[in-house]
PDB file of C-alpha atoms in Angstrom:
ATOM      1  CA  UNK R   1     140.486  45.830 103.401  1.00  0.00           C
ATOM      2  CA  UNK R   2     137.777  48.894 102.294  1.00  0.00           C
ATOM      3  CA  UNK R   3     135.226  45.643 102.164  1.00  0.00           C
ATOM      4  CA  UNK R   4     135.675  44.851 105.738  1.00  0.00           C
ATOM      5  CA  UNK R   5     134.493  48.585 106.862  1.00  0.00           C
ATOM      6  CA  UNK R   6     130.694  48.836 107.988  1.00  0.00           C
ATOM      7  CA  UNK R   7     128.812  51.360 106.373  1.00  0.00           C
ATOM      8  CA  UNK R   8     127.951  53.066 109.403  1.00  0.00           C
ATOM      9  CA  UNK R   9     131.751  54.752 109.553  1.00  0.00           C
ATOM     10  CA  UNK R  10     131.592  58.101 108.191  1.00  0.00           C
ATOM     11  CA  UNK R  11     135.240  58.833 107.642  1.00  0.00           C
ATOM     12  CA  UNK R  12     138.756  56.965 106.430  1.00  0.00           C
ATOM     13  CA  UNK R  13     141.986  58.212 107.313  1.00  0.00           C
ATOM     14  CA  UNK R  14     144.811  57.670 105.383  1.00  0.00           C
ATOM     15  CA  UNK R  15     148.443  58.326 106.129  1.00  0.00           C
ATOM     16  CA  UNK R  16     150.198  59.760 102.881  1.00  0.00           C
ATOM     17  CA  UNK R  17     153.198  61.107 105.137  1.00  0.00           C
ATOM     18  CA  UNK R  18     155.253  58.342 103.328  1.00  0.00           C
ATOM     19  CA  UNK R  19     153.796  59.079 100.065  1.00  0.00           C
ATOM     20  CA  UNK R  20     156.403  61.646  97.585  1.00  0.00           C
ATOM     21  CA  UNK R  21     153.918  62.459  95.197  1.00  0.00           C
ATOM     22  CA  UNK R  22     150.199  61.493  93.794  1.00  0.00           C
ATOM     23  CA  UNK R  23     149.367  61.493  90.687  1.00  0.00           C
ATOM     24  CA  UNK R  24     146.333  62.689  89.015  1.00  0.00           C
ATOM     25  CA  UNK R  25     144.659  58.883  88.965  1.00  0.00           C
ATOM     26  CA  UNK R  26     145.420  58.395  92.336  1.00  0.00           C
ATOM     27  CA  UNK R  27     143.916  61.823  93.422  1.00  0.00           C
ATOM     28  CA  UNK R  28     141.087  61.231  91.199  1.00  0.00           C
ATOM     29  CA  UNK R  29     140.432  57.677  93.054  1.00  0.00           C
ATOM     30  CA  UNK R  30     140.809  59.193  96.312  1.00  0.00           C
ATOM     31  CA  UNK R  31     138.066  61.717  95.472  1.00  0.00           C
ATOM     32  CA  UNK R  32     135.939  58.639  94.196  1.00  0.00           C
ATOM     33  CA  UNK R  33     135.631  60.054  90.950  1.00  0.00           C
TER      34      UNK R  33
END
């Protein structure tokens, strides 16, 4: 899905309201590191 987003977009909103927790690996992936 991310490949379909054009480079001109500056932000991506992700709804985590149904996610009970996020481990360190997931947090690092969201951070981009």
